[in-house]
């Protein structure tokens, strides 16, 4: 006899899940039955898809990845990370937050401070162009060639990244998501604040936070 295949279970609440496809063609997993206590309850398929892609990139870089991670007993707390990357050697932690809904800069800074209290670096990810993109450490995700995310091409960091080119900070070209994540984990891509960036925006602050490389050389 062929043994029945074990059911997949949600990482957040351990309830059984099954594969589905959204109207936009995104593949995701949904609960077999309503899971009102699940941490992922109410999230869009896009949000879940991006968390899965981030976790995969983190694991490829050799770190542990926890989806919907909660504070440890030693932490001050007050946060729940979409995806928490943990260095298996040093136990250094970096939180990747997928923020697709509207959020004010003040709220983003306050939530980032909660991570700071527990010595966790917070990196914010969006697929839109919110004002907080230039006030918080983070980047925008698109698919290859700048298309919206619809699960048809590899993901790329397209805005919020910069390089130091001959003493001048310039917006970076799009970078594959797995490379962005690996460079963040390796400390090669770090947050910095600058009062000048050549990219023209219709909004934003004089001081902009970027994820920057020290050199544009590949």
mmCIF file with all atom_site columns, C-alpha atoms in Angstrom:
data_model
loop_
_atom_site.group_PDB
_atom_site.id
_atom_site.type_symbol
_atom_site.label_atom_id
_atom_site.label_alt_id
_atom_site.label_comp_id
_atom_site.label_asym_id
_atom_site.label_entity_id
_atom_site.label_seq_id
_atom_site.pdbx_PDB_ins_code
_atom_site.Cartn_x
_atom_site.Cartn_y
_atom_site.Cartn_z
_atom_site.occupancy
_atom_site.B_iso_or_equiv
_atom_site.pdbx_formal_charge
_atom_site.auth_seq_id
_atom_site.auth_comp_id
_atom_site.auth_asym_id
_atom_site.auth_atom_id
_atom_site.pdbx_PDB_model_num
ATOM 1   C CA . UNK A 1 1   ? 0.000   0.000  0.000   1.00 0.00 ? 1   UNK A CA 1
ATOM 2   C CA . UNK A 1 2   ? 1.037   3.545  -0.668  1.00 0.00 ? 2   UNK A CA 1
ATOM 3   C CA . UNK A 1 3   ? 1.222   5.562  2.498   1.00 0.00 ? 3   UNK A CA 1
ATOM 4   C CA . UNK A 1 4   ? -0.834  8.766  2.484   1.00 0.00 ? 4   UNK A CA 1
ATOM 5   C CA . UNK A 1 5   ? 1.292   11.870 2.171   1.00 0.00 ? 5   UNK A CA 1
ATOM 6   C CA . UNK A 1 6   ? 1.446   13.886 5.415   1.00 0.00 ? 6   UNK A CA 1
ATOM 7   C CA . UNK A 1 7   ? -0.540  17.098 5.366   1.00 0.00 ? 7   UNK A CA 1
ATOM 8   C CA . UNK A 1 8   ? 1.283   20.386 5.188   1.00 0.00 ? 8   UNK A CA 1
ATOM 9   C CA . UNK A 1 9   ? 0.757   22.534 8.249   1.00 0.00 ? 9   UNK A CA 1
ATOM 10  C CA . UNK A 1 10  ? 0.848   26.271 8.868   1.00 0.00 ? 10  UNK A CA 1
ATOM 11  C CA . UNK A 1 11  ? 4.056   27.405 10.589  1.00 0.00 ? 11  UNK A CA 1
ATOM 12  C CA . UNK A 1 12  ? 2.076   29.881 12.679  1.00 0.00 ? 12  UNK A CA 1
ATOM 13  C CA . UNK A 1 13  ? -0.723  27.739 14.122  1.00 0.00 ? 13  UNK A CA 1
ATOM 14  C CA . UNK A 1 14  ? 0.089   24.181 12.931  1.00 0.00 ? 14  UNK A CA 1
ATOM 15  C CA . UNK A 1 15  ? -3.318  23.787 11.269  1.00 0.00 ? 15  UNK A CA 1
ATOM 16  C CA . UNK A 1 16  ? -3.469  21.850 7.963   1.00 0.00 ? 16  UNK A CA 1
ATOM 17  C CA . UNK A 1 17  ? -3.095  23.955 4.812   1.00 0.00 ? 17  UNK A CA 1
ATOM 18  C CA . UNK A 1 18  ? -3.566  23.349 1.085   1.00 0.00 ? 18  UNK A CA 1
ATOM 19  C CA . UNK A 1 19  ? -2.244  24.996 -2.064  1.00 0.00 ? 19  UNK A CA 1
ATOM 20  C CA . UNK A 1 20  ? -4.304  27.696 -3.770  1.00 0.00 ? 20  UNK A CA 1
ATOM 21  C CA . UNK A 1 21  ? -3.861  30.221 -6.587  1.00 0.00 ? 21  UNK A CA 1
ATOM 22  C CA . UNK A 1 22  ? -5.000  33.828 -6.190  1.00 0.00 ? 22  UNK A CA 1
ATOM 23  C CA . UNK A 1 23  ? -6.846  35.774 -8.931  1.00 0.00 ? 23  UNK A CA 1
ATOM 24  C CA . UNK A 1 24  ? -3.459  37.375 -9.805  1.00 0.00 ? 24  UNK A CA 1
ATOM 25  C CA . UNK A 1 25  ? -1.872  33.958 -10.267 1.00 0.00 ? 25  UNK A CA 1
ATOM 26  C CA . UNK A 1 26  ? 0.070   33.873 -6.972  1.00 0.00 ? 26  UNK A CA 1
ATOM 27  C CA . UNK A 1 27  ? 0.491   30.407 -5.477  1.00 0.00 ? 27  UNK A CA 1
ATOM 28  C CA . UNK A 1 28  ? 0.000   30.281 -1.711  1.00 0.00 ? 28  UNK A CA 1
ATOM 29  C CA . UNK A 1 29  ? -1.163  28.011 1.090   1.00 0.00 ? 29  UNK A CA 1
ATOM 30  C CA . UNK A 1 30  ? -4.474  28.494 2.893   1.00 0.00 ? 30  UNK A CA 1
ATOM 31  C CA . UNK A 1 31  ? -5.969  26.842 5.971   1.00 0.00 ? 31  UNK A CA 1
ATOM 32  C CA . UNK A 1 32  ? -8.195  23.843 5.388   1.00 0.00 ? 32  UNK A CA 1
ATOM 33  C CA . UNK A 1 33  ? -10.552 25.518 7.838   1.00 0.00 ? 33  UNK A CA 1
ATOM 34  C CA . UNK A 1 34  ? -10.650 29.025 9.257   1.00 0.00 ? 34  UNK A CA 1
ATOM 35  C CA . UNK A 1 35  ? -7.766  29.696 11.630  1.00 0.00 ? 35  UNK A CA 1
ATOM 36  C CA . UNK A 1 36  ? -8.847  32.682 13.757  1.00 0.00 ? 36  UNK A CA 1
ATOM 37  C CA . UNK A 1 37  ? -5.867  32.353 16.093  1.00 0.00 ? 37  UNK A CA 1
ATOM 38  C CA . UNK A 1 38  ? -3.251  32.025 13.349  1.00 0.00 ? 38  UNK A CA 1
ATOM 39  C CA . UNK A 1 39  ? -0.655  34.863 13.279  1.00 0.00 ? 39  UNK A CA 1
ATOM 40  C CA . UNK A 1 40  ? -0.970  34.956 9.461   1.00 0.00 ? 40  UNK A CA 1
ATOM 41  C CA . UNK A 1 41  ? -4.745  35.353 9.555   1.00 0.00 ? 41  UNK A CA 1
ATOM 42  C CA . UNK A 1 42  ? -5.891  38.212 7.319   1.00 0.00 ? 42  UNK A CA 1
ATOM 43  C CA . UNK A 1 43  ? -2.693  38.404 5.271   1.00 0.00 ? 43  UNK A CA 1
ATOM 44  C CA . UNK A 1 44  ? -2.920  38.654 1.493   1.00 0.00 ? 44  UNK A CA 1
ATOM 45  C CA . UNK A 1 45  ? -1.524  35.904 -0.762  1.00 0.00 ? 45  UNK A CA 1
ATOM 46  C CA . UNK A 1 46  ? 1.138   38.403 -1.891  1.00 0.00 ? 46  UNK A CA 1
ATOM 47  C CA . UNK A 1 47  ? 2.245   38.971 1.710   1.00 0.00 ? 47  UNK A CA 1
ATOM 48  C CA . UNK A 1 48  ? 2.545   35.237 2.355   1.00 0.00 ? 48  UNK A CA 1
ATOM 49  C CA . UNK A 1 49  ? 4.355   34.679 -0.922  1.00 0.00 ? 49  UNK A CA 1
ATOM 50  C CA . UNK A 1 50  ? 6.946   37.369 -0.134  1.00 0.00 ? 50  UNK A CA 1
ATOM 51  C CA . UNK A 1 51  ? 7.551   35.946 3.346   1.00 0.00 ? 51  UNK A CA 1
ATOM 52  C CA . UNK A 1 52  ? 8.178   32.530 1.807   1.00 0.00 ? 52  UNK A CA 1
ATOM 53  C CA . UNK A 1 53  ? 10.613  33.975 -0.734  1.00 0.00 ? 53  UNK A CA 1
ATOM 54  C CA . UNK A 1 54  ? 12.502  35.889 1.970   1.00 0.00 ? 54  UNK A CA 1
ATOM 55  C CA . UNK A 1 55  ? 12.750  32.795 4.165   1.00 0.00 ? 55  UNK A CA 1
ATOM 56  C CA . UNK A 1 56  ? 14.096  30.769 1.252   1.00 0.00 ? 56  UNK A CA 1
ATOM 57  C CA . UNK A 1 57  ? 16.745  33.404 0.466   1.00 0.00 ? 57  UNK A CA 1
ATOM 58  C CA . UNK A 1 58  ? 17.786  33.507 4.128   1.00 0.00 ? 58  UNK A CA 1
ATOM 59  C CA . UNK A 1 59  ? 18.211  29.735 4.281   1.00 0.00 ? 59  UNK A CA 1
ATOM 60  C CA . UNK A 1 60  ? 20.168  29.719 1.033   1.00 0.00 ? 60  UNK A CA 1
ATOM 61  C CA . UNK A 1 61  ? 22.582  32.155 2.699   1.00 0.00 ? 61  UNK A CA 1
ATOM 62  C CA . UNK A 1 62  ? 23.167  29.673 5.527   1.00 0.00 ? 62  UNK A CA 1
ATOM 63  C CA . UNK A 1 63  ? 21.061  31.361 8.216   1.00 0.00 ? 63  UNK A CA 1
ATOM 64  C CA . UNK A 1 64  ? 18.006  30.013 10.011  1.00 0.00 ? 64  UNK A CA 1
ATOM 65  C CA . UNK A 1 65  ? 14.673  31.613 9.078   1.00 0.00 ? 65  UNK A CA 1
ATOM 66  C CA . UNK A 1 66  ? 11.594  31.773 11.304  1.00 0.00 ? 66  UNK A CA 1
ATOM 67  C CA . UNK A 1 67  ? 8.297   32.954 9.833   1.00 0.00 ? 67  UNK A CA 1
ATOM 68  C CA . UNK A 1 68  ? 6.057   34.855 12.273  1.00 0.00 ? 68  UNK A CA 1
ATOM 69  C CA . UNK A 1 69  ? 8.802   34.767 14.909  1.00 0.00 ? 69  UNK A CA 1
ATOM 70  C CA . UNK A 1 70  ? 7.978   35.853 18.448  1.00 0.00 ? 70  UNK A CA 1
ATOM 71  C CA . UNK A 1 71  ? 10.274  37.358 21.116  1.00 0.00 ? 71  UNK A CA 1
ATOM 72  C CA . UNK A 1 72  ? 12.361  35.077 23.277  1.00 0.00 ? 72  UNK A CA 1
ATOM 73  C CA . UNK A 1 73  ? 12.008  35.160 27.088  1.00 0.00 ? 73  UNK A CA 1
ATOM 74  C CA . UNK A 1 74  ? 15.109  37.376 27.386  1.00 0.00 ? 74  UNK A CA 1
ATOM 75  C CA . UNK A 1 75  ? 13.723  39.972 24.948  1.00 0.00 ? 75  UNK A CA 1
ATOM 76  C CA . UNK A 1 76  ? 11.878  43.165 25.829  1.00 0.00 ? 76  UNK A CA 1
ATOM 77  C CA . UNK A 1 77  ? 9.390   42.187 23.120  1.00 0.00 ? 77  UNK A CA 1
ATOM 78  C CA . UNK A 1 78  ? 6.507   44.094 21.599  1.00 0.00 ? 78  UNK A CA 1
ATOM 79  C CA . UNK A 1 79  ? 7.141   42.745 18.086  1.00 0.00 ? 79  UNK A CA 1
ATOM 80  C CA . UNK A 1 80  ? 6.362   39.802 15.819  1.00 0.00 ? 80  UNK A CA 1
ATOM 81  C CA . UNK A 1 81  ? 8.710   39.417 12.843  1.00 0.00 ? 81  UNK A CA 1
ATOM 82  C CA . UNK A 1 82  ? 7.352   38.388 9.451   1.00 0.00 ? 82  UNK A CA 1
ATOM 83  C CA . UNK A 1 83  ? 10.644  36.578 8.867   1.00 0.00 ? 83  UNK A CA 1
ATOM 84  C CA . UNK A 1 84  ? 13.430  36.494 11.437  1.00 0.00 ? 84  UNK A CA 1
ATOM 85  C CA . UNK A 1 85  ? 16.914  35.569 10.206  1.00 0.00 ? 85  UNK A CA 1
ATOM 86  C CA . UNK A 1 86  ? 19.203  34.015 12.837  1.00 0.00 ? 86  UNK A CA 1
ATOM 87  C CA . UNK A 1 87  ? 22.926  33.445 12.397  1.00 0.00 ? 87  UNK A CA 1
ATOM 88  C CA . UNK A 1 88  ? 23.536  29.834 13.522  1.00 0.00 ? 88  UNK A CA 1
ATOM 89  C CA . UNK A 1 89  ? 26.995  30.759 14.842  1.00 0.00 ? 89  UNK A CA 1
ATOM 90  C CA . UNK A 1 90  ? 26.693  34.188 16.472  1.00 0.00 ? 90  UNK A CA 1
ATOM 91  C CA . UNK A 1 91  ? 22.884  34.113 16.932  1.00 0.00 ? 91  UNK A CA 1
ATOM 92  C CA . UNK A 1 92  ? 22.720  37.642 15.507  1.00 0.00 ? 92  UNK A CA 1
ATOM 93  C CA . UNK A 1 93  ? 19.169  38.429 14.394  1.00 0.00 ? 93  UNK A CA 1
ATOM 94  C CA . UNK A 1 94  ? 17.748  40.454 11.503  1.00 0.00 ? 94  UNK A CA 1
ATOM 95  C CA . UNK A 1 95  ? 14.005  40.959 11.032  1.00 0.00 ? 95  UNK A CA 1
ATOM 96  C CA . UNK A 1 96  ? 12.565  41.275 7.536   1.00 0.00 ? 96  UNK A CA 1
ATOM 97  C CA . UNK A 1 97  ? 9.196   43.018 7.653   1.00 0.00 ? 97  UNK A CA 1
ATOM 98  C CA . UNK A 1 98  ? 6.891   42.900 4.619   1.00 0.00 ? 98  UNK A CA 1
ATOM 99  C CA . UNK A 1 99  ? 4.797   46.074 4.758   1.00 0.00 ? 99  UNK A CA 1
ATOM 100 C CA . UNK A 1 100 ? 2.179   46.233 2.010   1.00 0.00 ? 100 UNK A CA 1
ATOM 101 C CA . UNK A 1 101 ? -0.506  48.146 3.910   1.00 0.00 ? 101 UNK A CA 1
ATOM 102 C CA . UNK A 1 102 ? -0.317  51.867 4.594   1.00 0.00 ? 102 UNK A CA 1
ATOM 103 C CA . UNK A 1 103 ? 2.043   52.868 7.431   1.00 0.00 ? 103 UNK A CA 1
ATOM 104 C CA . UNK A 1 104 ? 3.144   56.278 8.647   1.00 0.00 ? 104 UNK A CA 1
ATOM 105 C CA . UNK A 1 105 ? 6.811   57.122 9.070   1.00 0.00 ? 105 UNK A CA 1
ATOM 106 C CA . UNK A 1 106 ? 6.231   57.622 12.799  1.00 0.00 ? 106 UNK A CA 1
ATOM 107 C CA . UNK A 1 107 ? 4.713   54.146 13.159  1.00 0.00 ? 107 UNK A CA 1
ATOM 108 C CA . UNK A 1 108 ? 7.589   52.616 11.202  1.00 0.00 ? 108 UNK A CA 1
ATOM 109 C CA . UNK A 1 109 ? 10.194  54.326 13.356  1.00 0.00 ? 109 UNK A CA 1
ATOM 110 C CA . UNK A 1 110 ? 8.417   53.229 16.539  1.00 0.00 ? 110 UNK A CA 1
ATOM 111 C CA . UNK A 1 111 ? 8.223   49.614 15.370  1.00 0.00 ? 111 UNK A CA 1
ATOM 112 C CA . UNK A 1 112 ? 11.891  49.720 14.353  1.00 0.00 ? 112 UNK A CA 1
ATOM 113 C CA . UNK A 1 113 ? 12.761  50.959 17.854  1.00 0.00 ? 113 UNK A CA 1
ATOM 114 C CA . UNK A 1 114 ? 11.134  47.863 19.355  1.00 0.00 ? 114 UNK A CA 1
ATOM 115 C CA . UNK A 1 115 ? 13.549  45.706 17.383  1.00 0.00 ? 115 UNK A CA 1
ATOM 116 C CA . UNK A 1 116 ? 16.478  47.937 18.366  1.00 0.00 ? 116 UNK A CA 1
ATOM 117 C CA . UNK A 1 117 ? 15.726  47.322 22.042  1.00 0.00 ? 117 UNK A CA 1
ATOM 118 C CA . UNK A 1 118 ? 16.347  43.617 21.497  1.00 0.00 ? 118 UNK A CA 1
ATOM 119 C CA . UNK A 1 119 ? 19.445  44.170 19.335  1.00 0.00 ? 119 UNK A CA 1
ATOM 120 C CA . UNK A 1 120 ? 17.620  43.153 16.161  1.00 0.00 ? 120 UNK A CA 1
ATOM 121 C CA . UNK A 1 121 ? 18.161  44.955 12.855  1.00 0.00 ? 121 UNK A CA 1
ATOM 122 C CA . UNK A 1 122 ? 14.852  45.621 11.071  1.00 0.00 ? 122 UNK A CA 1
ATOM 123 C CA . UNK A 1 123 ? 14.675  45.683 7.280   1.00 0.00 ? 123 UNK A CA 1
ATOM 124 C CA . UNK A 1 124 ? 11.422  46.852 5.693   1.00 0.00 ? 124 UNK A CA 1
ATOM 125 C CA . UNK A 1 125 ? 10.163  45.512 2.353   1.00 0.00 ? 125 UNK A CA 1
ATOM 126 C CA . UNK A 1 126 ? 7.379   46.852 0.144   1.00 0.00 ? 126 UNK A CA 1
ATOM 127 C CA . UNK A 1 127 ? 6.095   46.482 -3.404  1.00 0.00 ? 127 UNK A CA 1
ATOM 128 C CA . UNK A 1 128 ? 4.826   50.072 -3.500  1.00 0.00 ? 128 UNK A CA 1
ATOM 129 C CA . UNK A 1 129 ? 6.364   53.563 -3.222  1.00 0.00 ? 129 UNK A CA 1
ATOM 130 C CA . UNK A 1 130 ? 5.433   54.689 0.311   1.00 0.00 ? 130 UNK A CA 1
ATOM 131 C CA . UNK A 1 131 ? 6.991   57.787 1.913   1.00 0.00 ? 131 UNK A CA 1
ATOM 132 C CA . UNK A 1 132 ? 8.555   55.631 4.652   1.00 0.00 ? 132 UNK A CA 1
ATOM 133 C CA . UNK A 1 133 ? 10.755  53.934 2.027   1.00 0.00 ? 133 UNK A CA 1
ATOM 134 C CA . UNK A 1 134 ? 13.212  56.830 2.412   1.00 0.00 ? 134 UNK A CA 1
ATOM 135 C CA . UNK A 1 135 ? 12.939  57.060 6.203   1.00 0.00 ? 135 UNK A CA 1
ATOM 136 C CA . UNK A 1 136 ? 13.452  53.415 7.197   1.00 0.00 ? 136 UNK A CA 1
ATOM 137 C CA . UNK A 1 137 ? 16.083  50.807 6.303   1.00 0.00 ? 137 UNK A CA 1
ATOM 138 C CA . UNK A 1 138 ? 14.445  48.848 3.519   1.00 0.00 ? 138 UNK A CA 1
ATOM 139 C CA . UNK A 1 139 ? 13.816  48.406 -0.169  1.00 0.00 ? 139 UNK A CA 1
ATOM 140 C CA . UNK A 1 140 ? 11.119  47.944 -2.788  1.00 0.00 ? 140 UNK A CA 1
ATOM 141 C CA . UNK A 1 141 ? 10.616  44.606 -4.504  1.00 0.00 ? 141 UNK A CA 1
ATOM 142 C CA . UNK A 1 142 ? 9.584   44.146 -8.112  1.00 0.00 ? 142 UNK A CA 1
ATOM 143 C CA . UNK A 1 143 ? 9.949   41.324 -10.563 1.00 0.00 ? 143 UNK A CA 1
ATOM 144 C CA . UNK A 1 144 ? 12.626  41.313 -13.227 1.00 0.00 ? 144 UNK A CA 1
ATOM 145 C CA . UNK A 1 145 ? 12.367  44.260 -15.632 1.00 0.00 ? 145 UNK A CA 1
ATOM 146 C CA . UNK A 1 146 ? 10.513  46.323 -13.024 1.00 0.00 ? 146 UNK A CA 1
ATOM 147 C CA . UNK A 1 147 ? 7.187   44.498 -13.315 1.00 0.00 ? 147 UNK A CA 1
ATOM 148 C CA . UNK A 1 148 ? 4.734   44.203 -10.448 1.00 0.00 ? 148 UNK A CA 1
ATOM 149 C CA . UNK A 1 149 ? 4.944   41.070 -8.347  1.00 0.00 ? 149 UNK A CA 1
ATOM 150 C CA . UNK A 1 150 ? 2.747   38.388 -9.925  1.00 0.00 ? 150 UNK A CA 1
ATOM 151 C CA . UNK A 1 151 ? 4.895   35.282 -9.501  1.00 0.00 ? 151 UNK A CA 1
ATOM 152 C CA . UNK A 1 152 ? 6.040   35.132 -13.107 1.00 0.00 ? 152 UNK A CA 1
ATOM 153 C CA . UNK A 1 153 ? 9.675   36.266 -12.791 1.00 0.00 ? 153 UNK A CA 1
ATOM 154 C CA . UNK A 1 154 ? 12.426  36.339 -10.120 1.00 0.00 ? 154 UNK A CA 1
ATOM 155 C CA . UNK A 1 155 ? 12.177  39.054 -7.478  1.00 0.00 ? 155 UNK A CA 1
ATOM 156 C CA . UNK A 1 156 ? 14.558  42.030 -7.386  1.00 0.00 ? 156 UNK A CA 1
ATOM 157 C CA . UNK A 1 157 ? 15.278  44.896 -5.033  1.00 0.00 ? 157 UNK A CA 1
ATOM 158 C CA . UNK A 1 158 ? 14.610  47.925 -7.228  1.00 0.00 ? 158 UNK A CA 1
ATOM 159 C CA . UNK A 1 159 ? 14.468  50.995 -4.950  1.00 0.00 ? 159 UNK A CA 1
ATOM 160 C CA . UNK A 1 160 ? 16.002  51.881 -1.608  1.00 0.00 ? 160 UNK A CA 1
ATOM 161 C CA . UNK A 1 161 ? 19.432  50.511 -2.597  1.00 0.00 ? 161 UNK A CA 1
ATOM 162 C CA . UNK A 1 162 ? 22.450  52.682 -3.388  1.00 0.00 ? 162 UNK A CA 1
ATOM 163 C CA . UNK A 1 163 ? 26.143  52.472 -4.213  1.00 0.00 ? 163 UNK A CA 1
ATOM 164 C CA . UNK A 1 164 ? 29.042  54.800 -3.469  1.00 0.00 ? 164 UNK A CA 1
ATOM 165 C CA . UNK A 1 165 ? 30.399  55.711 -6.887  1.00 0.00 ? 165 UNK A CA 1
ATOM 166 C CA . UNK A 1 166 ? 33.529  57.916 -6.891  1.00 0.00 ? 166 UNK A CA 1
ATOM 167 C CA . UNK A 1 167 ? 32.600  59.524 -3.585  1.00 0.00 ? 167 UNK A CA 1
ATOM 168 C CA . UNK A 1 168 ? 28.971  60.082 -4.531  1.00 0.00 ? 168 UNK A CA 1
ATOM 169 C CA . UNK A 1 169 ? 25.951  58.024 -3.476  1.00 0.00 ? 169 UNK A CA 1
ATOM 170 C CA . UNK A 1 170 ? 23.855  56.950 -6.445  1.00 0.00 ? 170 UNK A CA 1
ATOM 171 C CA . UNK A 1 171 ? 20.749  54.749 -6.739  1.00 0.00 ? 171 UNK A CA 1
ATOM 172 C CA . UNK A 1 172 ? 21.680  51.142 -7.403  1.00 0.00 ? 172 UNK A CA 1
ATOM 173 C CA . UNK A 1 173 ? 20.475  49.124 -10.340 1.00 0.00 ? 173 UNK A CA 1
ATOM 174 C CA . UNK A 1 174 ? 18.032  46.343 -9.529  1.00 0.00 ? 174 UNK A CA 1
ATOM 175 C CA . UNK A 1 175 ? 19.579  43.487 -7.548  1.00 0.00 ? 175 UNK A CA 1
ATOM 176 C CA . UNK A 1 176 ? 18.272  39.919 -7.252  1.00 0.00 ? 176 UNK A CA 1
ATOM 177 C CA . UNK A 1 177 ? 16.458  39.290 -3.962  1.00 0.00 ? 177 UNK A CA 1
ATOM 178 C CA . UNK A 1 178 ? 18.712  36.426 -2.882  1.00 0.00 ? 178 UNK A CA 1
ATOM 179 C CA . UNK A 1 179 ? 21.756  38.667 -3.371  1.00 0.00 ? 179 UNK A CA 1
ATOM 180 C CA . UNK A 1 180 ? 20.191  41.551 -1.431  1.00 0.00 ? 180 UNK A CA 1
ATOM 181 C CA . UNK A 1 181 ? 19.374  39.223 1.456   1.00 0.00 ? 181 UNK A CA 1
ATOM 182 C CA . UNK A 1 182 ? 22.809  37.546 1.462   1.00 0.00 ? 182 UNK A CA 1
ATOM 183 C CA . UNK A 1 183 ? 24.584  40.933 1.459   1.00 0.00 ? 183 UNK A CA 1
ATOM 184 C CA . UNK A 1 184 ? 22.410  42.212 4.309   1.00 0.00 ? 184 UNK A CA 1
ATOM 185 C CA . UNK A 1 185 ? 23.200  39.097 6.345   1.00 0.00 ? 185 UNK A CA 1
ATOM 186 C CA . UNK A 1 186 ? 26.928  39.372 5.551   1.00 0.00 ? 186 UNK A CA 1
ATOM 187 C CA . UNK A 1 187 ? 27.032  43.032 6.586   1.00 0.00 ? 187 UNK A CA 1
ATOM 188 C CA . UNK A 1 188 ? 27.946  44.108 3.044   1.00 0.00 ? 188 UNK A CA 1
ATOM 189 C CA . UNK A 1 189 ? 24.676  46.006 2.586   1.00 0.00 ? 189 UNK A CA 1
ATOM 190 C CA . UNK A 1 190 ? 24.015  48.287 5.537   1.00 0.00 ? 190 UNK A CA 1
ATOM 191 C CA . UNK A 1 191 ? 21.657  51.177 6.378   1.00 0.00 ? 191 UNK A CA 1
ATOM 192 C CA . UNK A 1 192 ? 22.984  54.698 6.061   1.00 0.00 ? 192 UNK A CA 1
ATOM 193 C CA . UNK A 1 193 ? 21.450  58.172 6.041   1.00 0.00 ? 193 UNK A CA 1
ATOM 194 C CA . UNK A 1 194 ? 22.242  60.793 3.440   1.00 0.00 ? 194 UNK A CA 1
ATOM 195 C CA . UNK A 1 195 ? 20.980  64.305 2.802   1.00 0.00 ? 195 UNK A CA 1
ATOM 196 C CA . UNK A 1 196 ? 21.333  63.922 -0.947  1.00 0.00 ? 196 UNK A CA 1
ATOM 197 C CA . UNK A 1 197 ? 20.378  61.349 -3.543  1.00 0.00 ? 197 UNK A CA 1
ATOM 198 C CA . UNK A 1 198 ? 20.096  61.974 -7.253  1.00 0.00 ? 198 UNK A CA 1
ATOM 199 C CA . UNK A 1 199 ? 16.834  60.077 -7.739  1.00 0.00 ? 199 UNK A CA 1
ATOM 200 C CA . UNK A 1 200 ? 13.982  62.546 -8.181  1.00 0.00 ? 200 UNK A CA 1
ATOM 201 C CA . UNK A 1 201 ? 10.875  61.897 -6.091  1.00 0.00 ? 201 UNK A CA 1
ATOM 202 C CA . UNK A 1 202 ? 7.610   63.756 -5.805  1.00 0.00 ? 202 UNK A CA 1
ATOM 203 C CA . UNK A 1 203 ? 7.722   63.366 -2.037  1.00 0.00 ? 203 UNK A CA 1
ATOM 204 C CA . UNK A 1 204 ? 10.170  62.431 0.674   1.00 0.00 ? 204 UNK A CA 1
ATOM 205 C CA . UNK A 1 205 ? 12.435  63.898 3.279   1.00 0.00 ? 205 UNK A CA 1
ATOM 206 C CA . UNK A 1 206 ? 15.708  65.750 2.986   1.00 0.00 ? 206 UNK A CA 1
ATOM 207 C CA . UNK A 1 207 ? 17.375  62.948 4.918   1.00 0.00 ? 207 UNK A CA 1
ATOM 208 C CA . UNK A 1 208 ? 16.845  59.557 3.318   1.00 0.00 ? 208 UNK A CA 1
ATOM 209 C CA . UNK A 1 209 ? 17.752  56.167 4.680   1.00 0.00 ? 209 UNK A CA 1
ATOM 210 C CA . UNK A 1 210 ? 19.214  53.733 2.160   1.00 0.00 ? 210 UNK A CA 1
ATOM 211 C CA . UNK A 1 211 ? 20.754  50.313 2.100   1.00 0.00 ? 211 UNK A CA 1
ATOM 212 C CA . UNK A 1 212 ? 24.151  51.028 0.593   1.00 0.00 ? 212 UNK A CA 1
ATOM 213 C CA . UNK A 1 213 ? 27.286  49.318 -0.606  1.00 0.00 ? 213 UNK A CA 1
ATOM 214 C CA . UNK A 1 214 ? 30.683  50.908 -0.052  1.00 0.00 ? 214 UNK A CA 1
ATOM 215 C CA . UNK A 1 215 ? 31.557  50.299 -3.707  1.00 0.00 ? 215 UNK A CA 1
ATOM 216 C CA . UNK A 1 216 ? 29.625  49.797 -6.907  1.00 0.00 ? 216 UNK A CA 1
ATOM 217 C CA . UNK A 1 217 ? 32.131  47.223 -8.169  1.00 0.00 ? 217 UNK A CA 1
ATOM 218 C CA . UNK A 1 218 ? 30.698  43.779 -8.684  1.00 0.00 ? 218 UNK A CA 1
#
